[in-house]
Amino acid sequence: MVGFKLILIAIMIYITALFVAAEFALVKVRSSKLEQLAASGTKNADLGLHLVHHLDDYLSACQLGITLTTLIIGGIGEETVRTLLSPLVSKLPMSNSITLTISIVLSYFLVTFVEVVIGELLPKSYSIANPEKVVLGIAKPLHFFYKLTYLFIKLLNHSANLIGKAFGVHMVGEAEETLSEEELILVAADSYSKGEINQEEFKYISNIFEFDERQVKEIMTNRLEMKVLDYDLTIEEAIPKIIDVGYSRFPVIKESKDEIMGYVTLQQLVRSSYIDKNRLLAEETAKPIFVMETMVVKDVLKKMQEEHKHIAMVVDEYGGTVGIVTIEDIIEEIVGDIQDELDTEKEMIQPLGHHEYLVEGKIELDEIRHYFDLKDLEDPNGNVTLSGYFTSVYSNEVEKGFSFEIEGVVFTALLVRQTVVERVKIKDTRASA
């Protein structure tokens, strides 16, 4: 009889382990992974997806199964183990009441130890490490158990909801278990720290969420740095200017940058030059897109896609031109700087020695802030480049040789063209102090 009970206890611990493994695997497994397995024809993948899509019901089935098997183990386990221990404990030089107490305590300890280690901890660890494998393995038996106890599980879930509402507890179902943007970034950061995704992948994920909220004025080429062509130039006159600058698209203006007639492309002008190189740019311009500087980047991208344009003119609330933005600018917000075959690689920060650095004016303030650890370097008008910072904060004072100091770091304008600071020398006096 004792042997039969031991076999029954072992079976119950094994079944407990299956329910525990199923419970953790269902919570851990990714439905996207199961969808891939189902698409490839993997056995039980479709049923596994069904379990995940009805998570509340099948978790309740797991909990019911664990409870039932644990009750059976508790009901026969202590008595069976105590029977096995009694010959040994009875030999102790103590009274019967004390030996009985010792045998009961030891019996509960041994049963609990085996049940927790083998029935819970081991299957939990295994299922967390192999969720897809476990879900595929337990899908059929768990589904069968759920069908067998369907009415009782529904009663349990309904009762839990009623009791929860009575105490003001909101019962969350699987459909409500979603992650916020902040939580998704934390998950991505955790995956990166564990080596599950690389630095580039983490950067793309982070950039996507920032991209969703960024305004076009943060990524545009500002008005002062815009390269434009006059509308009364001929194609023959314009092509060398375009080639000299190296851009493929140019805004065409009438008298000022506030009077943009359209834009031209180098490819289009080269074609037209074979027909009539003396044609005026005014006859070649394409209709531009105009967007507000406060428009979010994702909406600008959508507008470009709808109108099949690669460039947009950015205006302020009064209709004045504040800059331009290209599709390349937008893509770079996600994937980082794109160097084409005409670009030359140049370090934005070039050490000169003696704690001095040569810096390009178009470098972003964030990069300078982090490189030199400058907490107070912030543009009050929202400009994101060092050149924009010079113009924004110091306005008409900027000329070659102009300098200012922040937190012991001295910035000196070396190259200024039409009030645009193109090159800066930085000296870190903190390092030499």
Short mmCIF file of C-alpha atoms in Angstrom, two decimals:
data_model
loop_
_atom_site.label_atom_id
_atom_site.label_comp_id
_atom_site.label_asym_id
_atom_site.label_seq_id
_atom_site.Cartn_x
_atom_site.Cartn_y
_atom_site.Cartn_z
CA MET A 1 0.00 0.00 0.00
CA VAL A 2 2.85 2.38 0.87
CA GLY A 3 4.49 1.58 -2.47
CA PHE A 4 1.28 2.45 -4.35
CA LYS A 5 1.01 5.77 -2.47
CA LEU A 6 4.64 6.63 -3.32
CA ILE A 7 3.93 5.97 -7.01
CA LEU A 8 0.80 8.15 -6.76
CA ILE A 9 2.80 10.96 -5.11
CA ALA A 10 5.44 10.76 -7.86
CA ILE A 11 2.73 10.95 -10.54
CA MET A 12 1.11 13.96 -8.83
CA ILE A 13 4.47 15.76 -8.58
CA TYR A 14 5.06 15.08 -12.28
CA ILE A 15 1.61 16.44 -13.19
CA THR A 16 2.23 19.48 -10.97
CA ALA A 17 5.47 20.07 -12.85
CA LEU A 18 3.58 19.98 -16.16
CA PHE A 19 1.03 22.56 -14.99
CA VAL A 20 3.75 24.83 -13.55
CA ALA A 21 5.79 24.59 -16.76
CA ALA A 22 2.68 25.34 -18.82
CA GLU A 23 1.79 28.36 -16.68
CA PHE A 24 5.20 30.03 -16.99
CA ALA A 25 5.62 29.08 -20.66
CA LEU A 26 2.26 30.62 -21.63
CA VAL A 27 3.22 33.88 -19.95
CA LYS A 28 6.75 33.92 -21.38
CA VAL A 29 6.19 32.76 -24.97
CA ARG A 30 5.90 35.31 -27.79
CA SER A 31 2.85 34.95 -29.97
CA SER A 32 4.90 36.24 -32.93
CA LYS A 33 7.24 33.26 -32.54
CA LEU A 34 4.30 30.84 -32.46
CA GLU A 35 2.89 32.51 -35.58
CA GLN A 36 6.18 31.84 -37.37
CA LEU A 37 6.12 28.22 -36.23
CA ALA A 38 2.49 27.85 -37.34
CA ALA A 39 3.32 29.34 -40.75
CA SER A 40 6.13 26.81 -41.16
CA GLY A 41 3.74 23.94 -40.34
CA THR A 42 5.12 23.06 -36.88
CA LYS A 43 2.94 20.55 -35.05
CA ASN A 44 0.70 22.02 -32.29
CA ALA A 45 1.75 25.62 -33.11
CA ASP A 46 -1.81 26.61 -34.07
CA LEU A 47 -3.15 25.13 -30.84
CA GLY A 48 -0.39 26.89 -28.91
CA LEU A 49 -1.51 30.19 -30.44
CA HIS A 50 -5.08 29.42 -29.36
CA LEU A 51 -3.87 28.92 -25.78
CA VAL A 52 -1.97 32.22 -25.79
CA HIS A 53 -4.93 34.11 -27.26
CA HIS A 54 -7.14 32.76 -24.43
CA LEU A 55 -4.55 33.24 -21.72
CA ASP A 56 -6.95 33.91 -18.82
CA ASP A 57 -8.81 30.64 -19.33
CA TYR A 58 -5.74 28.45 -19.71
CA LEU A 59 -3.86 30.06 -16.82
CA SER A 60 -6.91 29.32 -14.68
CA ALA A 61 -6.73 25.71 -15.88
CA CYS A 62 -3.06 25.56 -14.85
CA GLN A 63 -3.83 27.01 -11.42
CA LEU A 64 -6.70 24.58 -10.92
CA GLY A 65 -4.47 21.67 -11.91
CA ILE A 66 -1.69 22.77 -9.55
CA THR A 67 -4.17 23.18 -6.69
CA LEU A 68 -5.72 19.73 -7.20
CA THR A 69 -2.40 17.89 -7.44
CA THR A 70 -0.99 19.78 -4.45
CA LEU A 71 -4.03 18.84 -2.36
CA ILE A 72 -3.59 15.17 -3.27
CA ILE A 73 0.14 15.31 -2.45
CA GLY A 74 -0.62 16.99 0.86
CA GLY A 75 -3.38 14.50 1.68
CA ILE A 76 -1.34 11.32 1.27
CA GLY A 77 2.25 12.54 1.24
CA GLU A 78 2.74 13.36 4.92
CA GLU A 79 1.15 10.12 6.14
CA THR A 80 3.09 7.96 3.64
CA VAL A 81 6.48 9.49 4.41
CA ARG A 82 5.75 9.39 8.16
CA THR A 83 5.07 5.66 7.84
CA LEU A 84 8.47 5.22 6.17
CA LEU A 85 10.25 7.32 8.80
CA SER A 86 8.58 5.85 11.91
CA PRO A 87 10.95 2.82 12.25
CA LEU A 88 13.93 5.20 12.29
CA VAL A 89 12.39 7.89 14.50
CA SER A 90 11.07 5.34 17.01
CA LYS A 91 14.65 4.37 17.85
CA LEU A 92 15.34 7.84 19.22
CA PRO A 93 15.59 7.96 23.05
CA MET A 94 12.52 10.18 23.39
CA SER A 95 8.89 9.91 24.37
CA ASN A 96 6.31 8.78 21.83
CA SER A 97 4.73 12.24 21.63
CA ILE A 98 8.07 13.88 20.78
CA THR A 99 9.03 11.24 18.19
CA LEU A 100 5.57 11.61 16.63
CA THR A 101 6.05 15.37 16.38
CA ILE A 102 9.51 14.92 14.85
CA SER A 103 8.23 12.41 12.29
CA ILE A 104 5.35 14.74 11.29
CA VAL A 105 7.67 17.75 10.89
CA LEU A 106 10.23 15.73 8.91
CA SER A 107 7.50 14.26 6.72
CA TYR A 108 6.06 17.67 5.84
CA PHE A 109 9.56 19.04 5.21
CA LEU A 110 10.57 16.19 2.88
CA VAL A 111 7.30 16.22 0.95
CA THR A 112 7.37 20.02 0.61
CA PHE A 113 11.04 20.01 -0.41
CA VAL A 114 10.57 17.42 -3.16
CA GLU A 115 7.32 18.98 -4.38
CA VAL A 116 8.73 22.54 -4.53
CA VAL A 117 12.09 21.60 -6.09
CA ILE A 118 10.94 18.97 -8.60
CA GLY A 119 7.32 20.03 -9.07
CA GLU A 120 7.80 23.81 -9.24
CA LEU A 121 11.32 25.28 -9.37
CA LEU A 122 12.80 22.95 -12.00
CA PRO A 123 9.86 23.17 -14.44
CA LYS A 124 9.66 26.93 -13.91
CA SER A 125 13.32 27.44 -14.87
CA TYR A 126 13.06 25.07 -17.83
CA SER A 127 9.90 26.67 -19.24
CA ILE A 128 11.29 30.21 -18.94
CA ALA A 129 14.37 29.09 -20.91
CA ASN A 130 12.34 27.09 -23.49
CA PRO A 131 8.83 28.62 -23.67
CA GLU A 132 8.07 27.64 -27.28
CA LYS A 133 9.14 24.02 -26.75
CA VAL A 134 7.04 23.71 -23.58
CA VAL A 135 3.93 25.30 -25.13
CA LEU A 136 4.10 22.96 -28.12
CA GLY A 137 4.55 19.98 -25.79
CA ILE A 138 1.72 20.73 -23.35
CA ALA A 139 -0.78 22.26 -25.81
CA LYS A 140 -2.88 19.11 -26.33
CA PRO A 141 -3.01 17.81 -22.74
CA LEU A 142 -3.71 21.28 -21.33
CA HIS A 143 -6.44 21.88 -23.91
CA PHE A 144 -7.99 18.51 -23.00
CA PHE A 145 -7.89 19.34 -19.26
CA TYR A 146 -9.45 22.75 -19.96
CA LYS A 147 -12.33 21.17 -21.91
CA LEU A 148 -12.80 18.65 -19.09
CA THR A 149 -13.05 21.36 -16.42
CA TYR A 150 -14.50 24.12 -18.60
CA LEU A 151 -17.61 24.86 -16.53
CA PHE A 152 -15.72 24.85 -13.23
CA ILE A 153 -13.03 27.20 -14.63
CA LYS A 154 -15.71 29.61 -15.89
CA LEU A 155 -17.31 29.52 -12.44
CA LEU A 156 -13.96 30.27 -10.80
CA ASN A 157 -13.17 33.17 -13.16
CA HIS A 158 -16.64 34.66 -12.78
CA SER A 159 -16.47 34.37 -8.99
CA ALA A 160 -13.03 36.03 -8.94
CA ASN A 161 -14.35 38.92 -11.05
CA LEU A 162 -17.36 39.44 -8.77
CA ILE A 163 -15.25 39.38 -5.61
CA GLY A 164 -12.70 41.70 -7.21
CA LYS A 165 -15.38 44.23 -8.17
CA ALA A 166 -16.85 44.06 -4.67
CA PHE A 167 -13.49 45.18 -3.27
CA GLY A 168 -12.90 47.74 -6.03
CA VAL A 169 -10.19 45.69 -7.74
CA HIS A 170 -9.95 46.03 -11.54
CA MET A 171 -9.50 42.57 -13.01
CA VAL A 172 -7.09 42.80 -15.97
CA GLY A 173 -7.53 40.39 -18.86
CA GLU A 174 -5.01 39.39 -21.48
CA ALA A 175 -6.40 41.89 -23.99
CA GLU A 176 -5.48 44.73 -21.64
CA GLU A 177 -1.91 43.64 -21.03
CA THR A 178 -0.13 46.17 -23.24
CA LEU A 179 3.15 48.04 -22.82
CA SER A 180 3.67 51.80 -22.92
CA GLU A 181 6.44 53.40 -25.01
CA GLU A 182 8.56 53.84 -21.88
CA GLU A 183 8.11 50.18 -20.96
CA LEU A 184 9.00 49.03 -24.48
CA ILE A 185 12.22 51.08 -24.39
CA LEU A 186 13.04 49.56 -20.99
CA VAL A 187 12.44 46.08 -22.44
CA ALA A 188 14.71 46.93 -25.39
CA ALA A 189 17.38 48.30 -23.02
CA ASP A 190 17.21 45.12 -20.97
CA SER A 191 17.52 43.00 -24.13
CA TYR A 192 20.52 45.08 -25.20
CA SER A 193 22.22 44.69 -21.81
CA LYS A 194 21.72 40.91 -22.04
CA GLY A 195 23.11 40.75 -25.57
CA GLU A 196 19.81 39.71 -27.20
CA ILE A 197 19.93 42.72 -29.53
CA ASN A 198 22.98 44.71 -30.66
CA GLN A 199 23.71 48.41 -30.22
CA GLU A 200 22.48 49.35 -33.71
CA GLU A 201 19.16 47.57 -33.19
CA PHE A 202 18.66 49.28 -29.82
CA LYS A 203 19.52 52.63 -31.44
CA TYR A 204 16.90 52.07 -34.17
CA ILE A 205 14.21 51.25 -31.59
CA SER A 206 15.02 54.33 -29.50
CA ASN A 207 15.14 56.57 -32.59
CA ILE A 208 11.73 55.35 -33.76
CA PHE A 209 10.06 56.52 -30.54
CA GLU A 210 11.90 59.87 -30.62
CA PHE A 211 11.04 60.22 -34.32
CA ASP A 212 7.35 59.92 -33.48
CA GLU A 213 7.40 63.15 -31.43
CA ARG A 214 10.16 65.22 -33.10
CA GLN A 215 9.22 68.43 -34.91
CA VAL A 216 10.60 69.25 -38.34
CA LYS A 217 12.40 72.38 -37.07
CA GLU A 218 14.67 70.09 -35.04
CA ILE A 219 16.07 68.31 -38.11
CA MET A 220 15.81 70.86 -40.94
CA THR A 221 18.65 72.77 -42.59
CA ASN A 222 18.04 76.29 -41.28
CA ARG A 223 17.48 79.33 -43.47
CA LEU A 224 21.02 80.68 -43.06
CA GLU A 225 22.56 77.40 -44.25
CA MET A 226 20.15 76.93 -47.18
CA LYS A 227 21.78 76.84 -50.61
CA VAL A 228 19.47 78.39 -53.22
CA LEU A 229 19.45 79.38 -56.90
CA ASP A 230 18.03 82.55 -58.47
CA TYR A 231 15.09 82.01 -60.80
CA ASP A 232 16.66 84.10 -63.61
CA LEU A 233 19.76 81.88 -63.92
CA THR A 234 20.08 79.78 -67.06
CA ILE A 235 20.54 76.02 -66.89
CA GLU A 236 24.11 76.47 -68.14
CA GLU A 237 24.84 78.90 -65.27
CA ALA A 238 23.10 76.82 -62.61
CA ILE A 239 24.68 73.40 -63.20
CA PRO A 240 28.24 74.41 -62.15
CA LYS A 241 26.86 76.02 -58.97
CA ILE A 242 24.98 72.81 -58.09
CA ILE A 243 28.01 70.60 -58.78
CA ASP A 244 30.23 72.89 -56.69
CA VAL A 245 27.98 72.56 -53.63
CA GLY A 246 27.29 68.85 -54.08
CA TYR A 247 23.53 68.75 -53.45
CA SER A 248 21.09 67.15 -55.89
CA ARG A 249 18.05 69.39 -55.17
CA PHE A 250 17.95 73.18 -54.87
CA PRO A 251 15.20 75.66 -53.95
CA VAL A 252 14.70 78.35 -56.60
CA ILE A 253 13.99 81.87 -55.27
CA LYS A 254 12.85 85.11 -56.86
CA GLU A 255 14.33 87.91 -54.74
CA SER A 256 14.75 86.44 -51.25
CA LYS A 257 14.45 83.11 -49.47
CA ASP A 258 10.91 84.11 -48.51
CA GLU A 259 9.93 83.99 -52.21
CA ILE A 260 10.48 80.35 -53.12
CA MET A 261 9.17 79.60 -56.60
CA GLY A 262 9.90 75.88 -56.46
CA TYR A 263 12.89 73.61 -56.71
CA VAL A 264 15.04 71.93 -59.36
CA THR A 265 17.06 68.72 -59.45
CA LEU A 266 20.48 68.25 -60.98
CA GLN A 267 19.26 65.23 -62.95
CA GLN A 268 16.42 67.22 -64.47
CA LEU A 269 18.68 70.16 -65.42
CA VAL A 270 21.26 67.90 -67.08
CA ARG A 271 18.49 66.37 -69.23
CA SER A 272 17.10 69.78 -70.14
CA SER A 273 20.56 71.15 -70.98
CA TYR A 274 20.72 68.83 -74.00
CA ILE A 275 17.56 70.46 -75.34
CA ASP A 276 18.22 74.11 -74.47
CA LYS A 277 20.97 75.06 -72.03
CA ASN A 278 19.84 78.70 -72.12
CA ARG A 279 16.42 78.00 -70.62
CA LEU A 280 15.78 79.86 -67.36
CA LEU A 281 15.36 77.99 -64.06
CA ALA A 282 11.95 79.65 -63.71
CA GLU A 283 10.78 77.36 -66.52
CA GLU A 284 12.19 74.23 -64.88
CA THR A 285 10.96 74.51 -61.30
CA ALA A 286 8.78 71.83 -59.73
CA LYS A 287 6.01 72.74 -57.29
CA PRO A 288 7.35 72.50 -53.72
CA ILE A 289 5.78 71.24 -50.51
CA PHE A 290 5.41 73.79 -47.71
CA VAL A 291 5.21 72.55 -44.12
CA MET A 292 4.99 74.34 -40.77
CA GLU A 293 8.11 74.26 -38.58
CA THR A 294 6.06 72.77 -35.72
CA MET A 295 4.81 69.86 -37.84
CA VAL A 296 5.95 66.47 -36.53
CA VAL A 297 8.45 64.64 -38.71
CA LYS A 298 6.29 61.55 -39.25
CA ASP A 299 3.54 63.75 -40.79
CA VAL A 300 6.07 65.47 -43.06
CA LEU A 301 7.28 62.06 -44.24
CA LYS A 302 3.69 60.99 -44.96
CA LYS A 303 3.10 64.19 -46.95
CA MET A 304 6.27 63.60 -48.97
CA GLN A 305 5.20 60.04 -49.73
CA GLU A 306 1.73 61.15 -50.82
CA GLU A 307 3.06 63.88 -53.13
CA HIS A 308 6.14 61.93 -54.31
CA LYS A 309 8.57 64.67 -53.26
CA HIS A 310 12.00 64.38 -51.67
CA ILE A 311 12.25 67.94 -50.36
CA ALA A 312 9.98 70.32 -48.41
CA MET A 313 10.19 74.03 -47.58
CA VAL A 314 9.73 74.80 -43.88
CA VAL A 315 7.87 78.00 -42.95
CA ASP A 316 6.90 79.76 -39.72
CA GLU A 317 3.46 80.97 -38.65
CA TYR A 318 3.85 84.13 -40.75
CA GLY A 319 4.76 82.24 -43.91
CA GLY A 320 8.44 83.17 -43.82
CA THR A 321 10.97 80.54 -44.86
CA VAL A 322 12.89 79.09 -41.90
CA GLY A 323 14.60 76.16 -43.62
CA ILE A 324 14.31 73.06 -45.79
CA VAL A 325 14.08 69.37 -45.02
CA THR A 326 14.82 66.41 -47.27
CA ILE A 327 13.79 62.78 -47.14
CA GLU A 328 17.42 61.95 -46.33
CA ASP A 329 17.23 64.17 -43.21
CA ILE A 330 14.19 62.21 -42.05
CA ILE A 331 15.70 58.77 -42.71
CA GLU A 332 18.87 59.79 -40.86
CA GLU A 333 16.76 60.37 -37.73
CA ILE A 334 16.22 56.60 -37.61
CA VAL A 335 19.34 55.03 -39.10
CA GLY A 336 21.93 57.75 -38.41
CA ASP A 337 24.06 59.74 -40.86
CA ILE A 338 24.01 58.53 -44.46
CA GLN A 339 27.13 59.16 -46.52
CA ASP A 340 26.57 58.97 -50.26
CA GLU A 341 29.26 58.60 -52.93
CA LEU A 342 29.71 62.37 -53.15
CA ASP A 343 30.15 62.87 -49.40
CA THR A 344 33.57 62.88 -47.79
CA GLU A 345 33.95 61.43 -44.33
CA LYS A 346 34.96 64.10 -41.84
CA GLU A 347 35.30 63.87 -38.09
CA MET A 348 33.00 66.41 -36.45
CA ILE A 349 35.38 66.79 -33.49
CA GLN A 350 39.09 66.79 -34.35
CA PRO A 351 41.56 66.94 -31.42
CA LEU A 352 44.36 69.48 -31.99
CA GLY A 353 46.34 68.79 -28.82
CA HIS A 354 46.77 70.84 -25.62
CA HIS A 355 43.04 70.33 -24.86
CA GLU A 356 41.97 72.11 -28.06
CA TYR A 357 39.56 70.79 -30.70
CA LEU A 358 38.44 71.77 -34.21
CA VAL A 359 34.69 71.34 -34.56
CA GLU A 360 32.26 71.61 -37.49
CA GLY A 361 29.49 74.17 -36.98
CA LYS A 362 26.79 71.70 -38.05
CA ILE A 363 27.57 69.35 -35.16
CA GLU A 364 24.60 68.74 -32.87
CA LEU A 365 24.58 70.39 -29.44
CA ASP A 366 23.81 67.02 -27.83
CA GLU A 367 27.11 65.64 -29.11
CA ILE A 368 29.07 68.64 -27.77
CA ARG A 369 27.18 68.47 -24.47
CA HIS A 370 28.04 64.82 -23.93
CA TYR A 371 31.61 65.03 -25.25
CA PHE A 372 32.57 67.90 -22.93
CA ASP A 373 30.03 67.18 -20.15
CA LEU A 374 28.38 70.61 -20.42
CA LYS A 375 25.06 70.60 -18.57
CA ASP A 376 24.37 74.31 -19.24
CA LEU A 377 24.78 74.15 -23.04
CA GLU A 378 21.14 74.54 -24.09
CA ASP A 379 19.68 76.67 -26.88
CA PRO A 380 16.72 78.72 -25.56
CA ASN A 381 15.16 78.81 -29.04
CA GLY A 382 15.39 75.09 -29.71
CA ASN A 383 18.25 75.08 -32.25
CA VAL A 384 20.02 71.73 -32.33
CA THR A 385 23.37 72.63 -33.98
CA LEU A 386 26.37 74.54 -32.64
CA SER A 387 26.12 76.96 -35.56
CA GLY A 388 22.47 77.59 -34.74
CA TYR A 389 23.40 78.17 -31.10
CA PHE A 390 25.90 80.92 -32.07
CA THR A 391 23.29 82.66 -34.22
CA SER A 392 20.42 82.17 -31.78
CA VAL A 393 22.16 83.32 -28.60
CA TYR A 394 24.65 85.90 -29.88
CA SER A 395 22.81 87.10 -33.01
CA ASN A 396 24.68 89.89 -34.84
CA GLU A 397 27.77 89.71 -32.60
CA VAL A 398 29.02 86.63 -34.45
CA GLU A 399 32.10 87.19 -36.63
CA LYS A 400 35.45 85.49 -37.08
CA GLY A 401 37.25 85.42 -33.73
CA PHE A 402 34.10 85.83 -31.61
CA SER A 403 34.21 83.63 -28.52
CA PHE A 404 32.24 82.75 -25.40
CA GLU A 405 32.78 80.47 -22.41
CA ILE A 406 30.55 77.87 -20.74
CA GLU A 407 31.64 75.94 -17.65
CA GLY A 408 35.32 76.50 -18.41
CA VAL A 409 35.05 75.52 -22.09
CA VAL A 410 35.84 78.33 -24.59
CA PHE A 411 34.18 78.39 -28.04
CA THR A 412 35.81 80.53 -30.78
CA ALA A 413 34.38 81.08 -34.28
CA LEU A 414 37.09 80.33 -36.88
CA LEU A 415 35.11 80.36 -40.13
CA VAL A 416 31.99 82.51 -40.59
CA ARG A 417 30.14 82.84 -43.89
CA GLN A 418 27.14 85.17 -44.12
CA THR A 419 26.66 85.03 -40.32
CA VAL A 420 26.75 81.20 -40.40
CA VAL A 421 29.47 79.72 -38.18
CA GLU A 422 30.95 76.82 -40.16
CA ARG A 423 33.99 76.00 -38.03
CA VAL A 424 34.74 76.45 -34.32
CA LYS A 425 37.78 75.98 -32.09
CA ILE A 426 37.03 74.65 -28.62
CA LYS A 427 39.46 74.86 -25.71
CA ASP A 428 38.79 72.95 -22.49
CA THR A 429 40.45 75.10 -19.81
CA ARG A 430 39.25 72.75 -17.05
CA ALA A 431 41.72 70.08 -18.17
CA SER A 432 44.70 72.44 -17.98
CA ALA A 433 43.69 74.04 -14.66
#
